[in-house]
mmCIF file with all atom_site columns, C-alpha atoms in Angstrom:
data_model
loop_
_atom_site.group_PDB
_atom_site.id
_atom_site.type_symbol
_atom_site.label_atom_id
_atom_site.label_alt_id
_atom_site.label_comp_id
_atom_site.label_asym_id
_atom_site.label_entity_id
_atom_site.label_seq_id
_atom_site.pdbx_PDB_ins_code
_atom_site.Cartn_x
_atom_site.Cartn_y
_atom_site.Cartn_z
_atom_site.occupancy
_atom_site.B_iso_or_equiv
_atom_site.pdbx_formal_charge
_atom_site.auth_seq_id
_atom_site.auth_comp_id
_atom_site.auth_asym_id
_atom_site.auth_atom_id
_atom_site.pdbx_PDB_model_num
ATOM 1  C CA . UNK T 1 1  ? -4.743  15.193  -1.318  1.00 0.00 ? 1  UNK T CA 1
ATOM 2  C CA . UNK T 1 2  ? -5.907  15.444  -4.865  1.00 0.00 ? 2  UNK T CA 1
ATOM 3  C CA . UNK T 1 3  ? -9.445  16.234  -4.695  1.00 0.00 ? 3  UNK T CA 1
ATOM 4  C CA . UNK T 1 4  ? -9.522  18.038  -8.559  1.00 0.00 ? 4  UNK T CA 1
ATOM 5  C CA . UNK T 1 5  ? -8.247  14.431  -9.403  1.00 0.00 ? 5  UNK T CA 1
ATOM 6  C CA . UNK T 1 6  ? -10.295 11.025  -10.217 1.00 0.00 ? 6  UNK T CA 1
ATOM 7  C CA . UNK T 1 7  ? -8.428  8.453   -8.688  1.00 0.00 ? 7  UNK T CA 1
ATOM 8  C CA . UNK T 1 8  ? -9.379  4.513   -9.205  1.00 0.00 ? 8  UNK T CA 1
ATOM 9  C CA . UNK T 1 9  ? -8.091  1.634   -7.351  1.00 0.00 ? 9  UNK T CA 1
ATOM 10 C CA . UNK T 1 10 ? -4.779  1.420   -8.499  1.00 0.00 ? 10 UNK T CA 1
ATOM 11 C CA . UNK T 1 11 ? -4.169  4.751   -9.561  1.00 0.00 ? 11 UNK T CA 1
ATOM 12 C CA . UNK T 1 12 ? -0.812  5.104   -7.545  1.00 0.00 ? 12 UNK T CA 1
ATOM 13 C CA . UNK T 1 13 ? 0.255   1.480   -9.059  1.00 0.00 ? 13 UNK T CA 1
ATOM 14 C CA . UNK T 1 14 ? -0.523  -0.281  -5.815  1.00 0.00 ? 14 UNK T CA 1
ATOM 15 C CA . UNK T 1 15 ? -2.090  -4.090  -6.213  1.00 0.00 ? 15 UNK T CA 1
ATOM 16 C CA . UNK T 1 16 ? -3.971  -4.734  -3.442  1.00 0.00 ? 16 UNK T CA 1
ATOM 17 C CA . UNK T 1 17 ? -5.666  -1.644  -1.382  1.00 0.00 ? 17 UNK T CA 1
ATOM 18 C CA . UNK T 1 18 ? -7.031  -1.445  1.919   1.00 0.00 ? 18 UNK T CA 1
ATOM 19 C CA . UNK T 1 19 ? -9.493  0.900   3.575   1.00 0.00 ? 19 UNK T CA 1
ATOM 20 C CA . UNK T 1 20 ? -8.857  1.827   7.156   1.00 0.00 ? 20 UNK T CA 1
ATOM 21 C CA . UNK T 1 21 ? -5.505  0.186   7.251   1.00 0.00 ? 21 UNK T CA 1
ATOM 22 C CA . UNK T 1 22 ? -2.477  3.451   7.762   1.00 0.00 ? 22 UNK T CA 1
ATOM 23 C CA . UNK T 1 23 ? 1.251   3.095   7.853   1.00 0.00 ? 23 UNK T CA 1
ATOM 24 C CA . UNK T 1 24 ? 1.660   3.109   11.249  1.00 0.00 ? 24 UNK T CA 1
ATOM 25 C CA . UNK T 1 25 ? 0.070   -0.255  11.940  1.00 0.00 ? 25 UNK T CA 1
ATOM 26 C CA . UNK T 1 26 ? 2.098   -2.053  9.474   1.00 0.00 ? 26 UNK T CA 1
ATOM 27 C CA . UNK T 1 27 ? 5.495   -3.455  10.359  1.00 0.00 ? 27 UNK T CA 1
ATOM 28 C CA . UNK T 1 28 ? 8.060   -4.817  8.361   1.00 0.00 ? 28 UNK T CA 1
ATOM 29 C CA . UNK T 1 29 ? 8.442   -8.603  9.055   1.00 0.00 ? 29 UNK T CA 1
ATOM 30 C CA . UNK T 1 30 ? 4.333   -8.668  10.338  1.00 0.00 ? 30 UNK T CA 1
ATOM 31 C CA . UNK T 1 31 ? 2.823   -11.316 8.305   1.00 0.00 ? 31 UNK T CA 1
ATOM 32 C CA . UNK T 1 32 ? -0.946  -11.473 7.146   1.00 0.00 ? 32 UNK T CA 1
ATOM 33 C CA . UNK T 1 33 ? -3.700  -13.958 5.725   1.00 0.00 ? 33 UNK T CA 1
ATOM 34 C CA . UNK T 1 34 ? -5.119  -12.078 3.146   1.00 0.00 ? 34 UNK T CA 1
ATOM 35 C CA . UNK T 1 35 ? -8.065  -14.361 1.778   1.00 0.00 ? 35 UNK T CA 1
ATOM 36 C CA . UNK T 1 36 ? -5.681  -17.373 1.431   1.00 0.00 ? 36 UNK T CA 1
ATOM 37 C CA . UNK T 1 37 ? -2.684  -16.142 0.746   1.00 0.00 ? 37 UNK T CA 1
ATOM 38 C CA . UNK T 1 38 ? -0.081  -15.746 3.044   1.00 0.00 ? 38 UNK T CA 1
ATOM 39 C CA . UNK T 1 39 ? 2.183   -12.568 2.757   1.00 0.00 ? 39 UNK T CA 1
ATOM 40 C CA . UNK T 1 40 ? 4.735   -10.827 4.422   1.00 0.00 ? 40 UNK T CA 1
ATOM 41 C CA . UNK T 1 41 ? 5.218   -6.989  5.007   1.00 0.00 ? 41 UNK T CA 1
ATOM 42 C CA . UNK T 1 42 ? 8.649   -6.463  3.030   1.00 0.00 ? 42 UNK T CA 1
ATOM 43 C CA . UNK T 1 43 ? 10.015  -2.771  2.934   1.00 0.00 ? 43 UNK T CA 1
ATOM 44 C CA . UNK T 1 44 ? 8.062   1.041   2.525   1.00 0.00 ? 44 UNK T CA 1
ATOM 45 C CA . UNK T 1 45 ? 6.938   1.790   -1.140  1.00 0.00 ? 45 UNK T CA 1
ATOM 46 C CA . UNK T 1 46 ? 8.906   4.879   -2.273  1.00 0.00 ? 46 UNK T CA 1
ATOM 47 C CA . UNK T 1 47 ? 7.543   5.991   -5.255  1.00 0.00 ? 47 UNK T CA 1
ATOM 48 C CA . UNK T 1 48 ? 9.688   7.525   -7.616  1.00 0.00 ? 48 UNK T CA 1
ATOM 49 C CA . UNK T 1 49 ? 8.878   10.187  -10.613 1.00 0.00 ? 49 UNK T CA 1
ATOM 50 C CA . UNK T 1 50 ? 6.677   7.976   -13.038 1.00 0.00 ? 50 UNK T CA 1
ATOM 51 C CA . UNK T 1 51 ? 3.733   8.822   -10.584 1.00 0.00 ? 51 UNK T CA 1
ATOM 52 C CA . UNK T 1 52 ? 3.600   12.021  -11.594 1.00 0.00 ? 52 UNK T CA 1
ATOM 53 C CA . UNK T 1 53 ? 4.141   11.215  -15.224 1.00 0.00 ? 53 UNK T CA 1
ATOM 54 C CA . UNK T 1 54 ? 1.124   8.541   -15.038 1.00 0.00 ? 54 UNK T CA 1
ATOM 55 C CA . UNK T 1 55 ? -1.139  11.218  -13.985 1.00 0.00 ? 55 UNK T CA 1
ATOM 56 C CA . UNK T 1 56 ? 0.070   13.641  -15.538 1.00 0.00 ? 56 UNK T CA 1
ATOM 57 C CA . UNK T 1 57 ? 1.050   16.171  -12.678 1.00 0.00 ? 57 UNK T CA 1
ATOM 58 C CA . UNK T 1 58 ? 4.015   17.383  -11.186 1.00 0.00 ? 58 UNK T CA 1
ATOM 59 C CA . UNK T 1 59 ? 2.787   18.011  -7.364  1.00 0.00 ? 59 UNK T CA 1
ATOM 60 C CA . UNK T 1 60 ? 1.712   14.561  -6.796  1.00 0.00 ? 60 UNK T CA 1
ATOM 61 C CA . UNK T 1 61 ? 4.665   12.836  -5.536  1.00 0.00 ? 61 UNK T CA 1
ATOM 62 C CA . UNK T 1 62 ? 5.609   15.516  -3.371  1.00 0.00 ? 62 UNK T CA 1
ATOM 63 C CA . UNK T 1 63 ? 2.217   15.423  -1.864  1.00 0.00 ? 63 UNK T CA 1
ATOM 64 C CA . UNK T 1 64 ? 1.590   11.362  -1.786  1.00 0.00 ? 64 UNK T CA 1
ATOM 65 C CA . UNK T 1 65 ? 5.097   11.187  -0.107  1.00 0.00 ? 65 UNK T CA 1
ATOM 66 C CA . UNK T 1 66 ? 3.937   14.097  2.876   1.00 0.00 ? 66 UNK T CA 1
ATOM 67 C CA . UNK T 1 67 ? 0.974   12.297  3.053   1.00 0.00 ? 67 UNK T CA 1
ATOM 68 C CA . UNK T 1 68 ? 3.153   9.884   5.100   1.00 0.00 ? 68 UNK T CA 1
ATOM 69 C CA . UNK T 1 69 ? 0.629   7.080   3.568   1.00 0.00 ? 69 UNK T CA 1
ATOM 70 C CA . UNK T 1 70 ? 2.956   5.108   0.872   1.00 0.00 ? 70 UNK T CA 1
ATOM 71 C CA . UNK T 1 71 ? 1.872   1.715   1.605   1.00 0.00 ? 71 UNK T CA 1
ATOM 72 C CA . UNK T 1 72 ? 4.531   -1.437  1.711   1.00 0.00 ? 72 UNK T CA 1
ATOM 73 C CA . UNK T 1 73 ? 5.798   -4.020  -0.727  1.00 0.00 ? 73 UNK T CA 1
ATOM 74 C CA . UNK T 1 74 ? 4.640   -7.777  0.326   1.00 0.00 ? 74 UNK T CA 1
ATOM 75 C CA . UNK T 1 75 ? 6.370   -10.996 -0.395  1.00 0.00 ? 75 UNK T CA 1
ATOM 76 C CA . UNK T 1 76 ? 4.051   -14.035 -0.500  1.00 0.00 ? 76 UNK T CA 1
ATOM 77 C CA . UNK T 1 77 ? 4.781   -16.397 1.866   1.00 0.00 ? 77 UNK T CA 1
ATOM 78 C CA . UNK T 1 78 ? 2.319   -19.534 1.190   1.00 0.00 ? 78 UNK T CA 1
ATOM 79 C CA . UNK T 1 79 ? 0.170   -18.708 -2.552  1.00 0.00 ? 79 UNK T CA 1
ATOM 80 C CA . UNK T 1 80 ? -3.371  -18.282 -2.281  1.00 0.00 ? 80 UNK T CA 1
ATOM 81 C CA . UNK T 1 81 ? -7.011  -16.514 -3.957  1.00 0.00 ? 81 UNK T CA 1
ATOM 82 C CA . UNK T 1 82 ? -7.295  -12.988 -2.555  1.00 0.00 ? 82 UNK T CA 1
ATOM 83 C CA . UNK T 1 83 ? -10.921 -11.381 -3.792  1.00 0.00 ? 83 UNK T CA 1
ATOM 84 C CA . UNK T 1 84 ? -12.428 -7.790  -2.892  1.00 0.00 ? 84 UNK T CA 1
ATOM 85 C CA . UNK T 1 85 ? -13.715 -7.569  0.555   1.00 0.00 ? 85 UNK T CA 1
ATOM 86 C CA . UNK T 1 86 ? -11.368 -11.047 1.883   1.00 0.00 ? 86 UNK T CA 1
ATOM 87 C CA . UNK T 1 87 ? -10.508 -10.239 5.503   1.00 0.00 ? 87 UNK T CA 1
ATOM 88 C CA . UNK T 1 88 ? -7.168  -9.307  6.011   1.00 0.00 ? 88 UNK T CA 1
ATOM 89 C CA . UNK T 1 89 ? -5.598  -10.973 9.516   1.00 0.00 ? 89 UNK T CA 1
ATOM 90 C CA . UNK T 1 90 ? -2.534  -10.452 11.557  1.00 0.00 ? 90 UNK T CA 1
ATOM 91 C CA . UNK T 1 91 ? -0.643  -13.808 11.823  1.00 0.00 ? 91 UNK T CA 1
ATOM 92 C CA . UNK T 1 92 ? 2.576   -13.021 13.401  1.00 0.00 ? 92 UNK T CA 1
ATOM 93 C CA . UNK T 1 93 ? 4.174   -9.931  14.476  1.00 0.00 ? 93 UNK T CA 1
ATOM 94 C CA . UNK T 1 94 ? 7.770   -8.908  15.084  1.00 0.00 ? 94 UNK T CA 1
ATOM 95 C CA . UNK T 1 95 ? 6.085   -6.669  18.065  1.00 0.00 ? 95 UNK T CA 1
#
């Protein structure tokens, strides 16, 4: 998507990120252990214009929003330590 761009973790103001995990597996209401925390999938991210002001661009929120690949907000459900690499597991699902 932005391959002229160095990206870190975090880049796109998310605070947890996944690797292998895409949109279309996550449902609102689905709720996951993440190390020990308990969270719930809330709504769809929509990121608005400060995107492209924090990196300084003005094509990446059209792109990042095409990219169908926005990620979701979470609520936490039961507090908890989430570390890099923690497993992330389905709990419940509202499939």
């Amino acid at each position: 998507m932005l391959a002229d761009t160095p990206l870190a973790y975090g880049s796109f103001g998310e605070n947890l990120t996944t690797q292998g995990w895409t949109d279309d597996r996550i449902h609102v209401g689905d709720i996951y252990r993440v190390g020990t925390a308990l969270v719930a999938i809330t709504i769809p991210r929509k990121p608005c214009f400060k995107l492209n002001a924090r990196l300084g661009r003005d094509d990446v929120l059209p792109k990042y929003l095409e990219s169908k690949r926005t990620g979701f907000y979470l609520s936490v459900v039961e507090p908890g330590v989430v570390a890099a690499g923690d497993s992330i597991e389905l709990v419940a699902s509202i499939l």
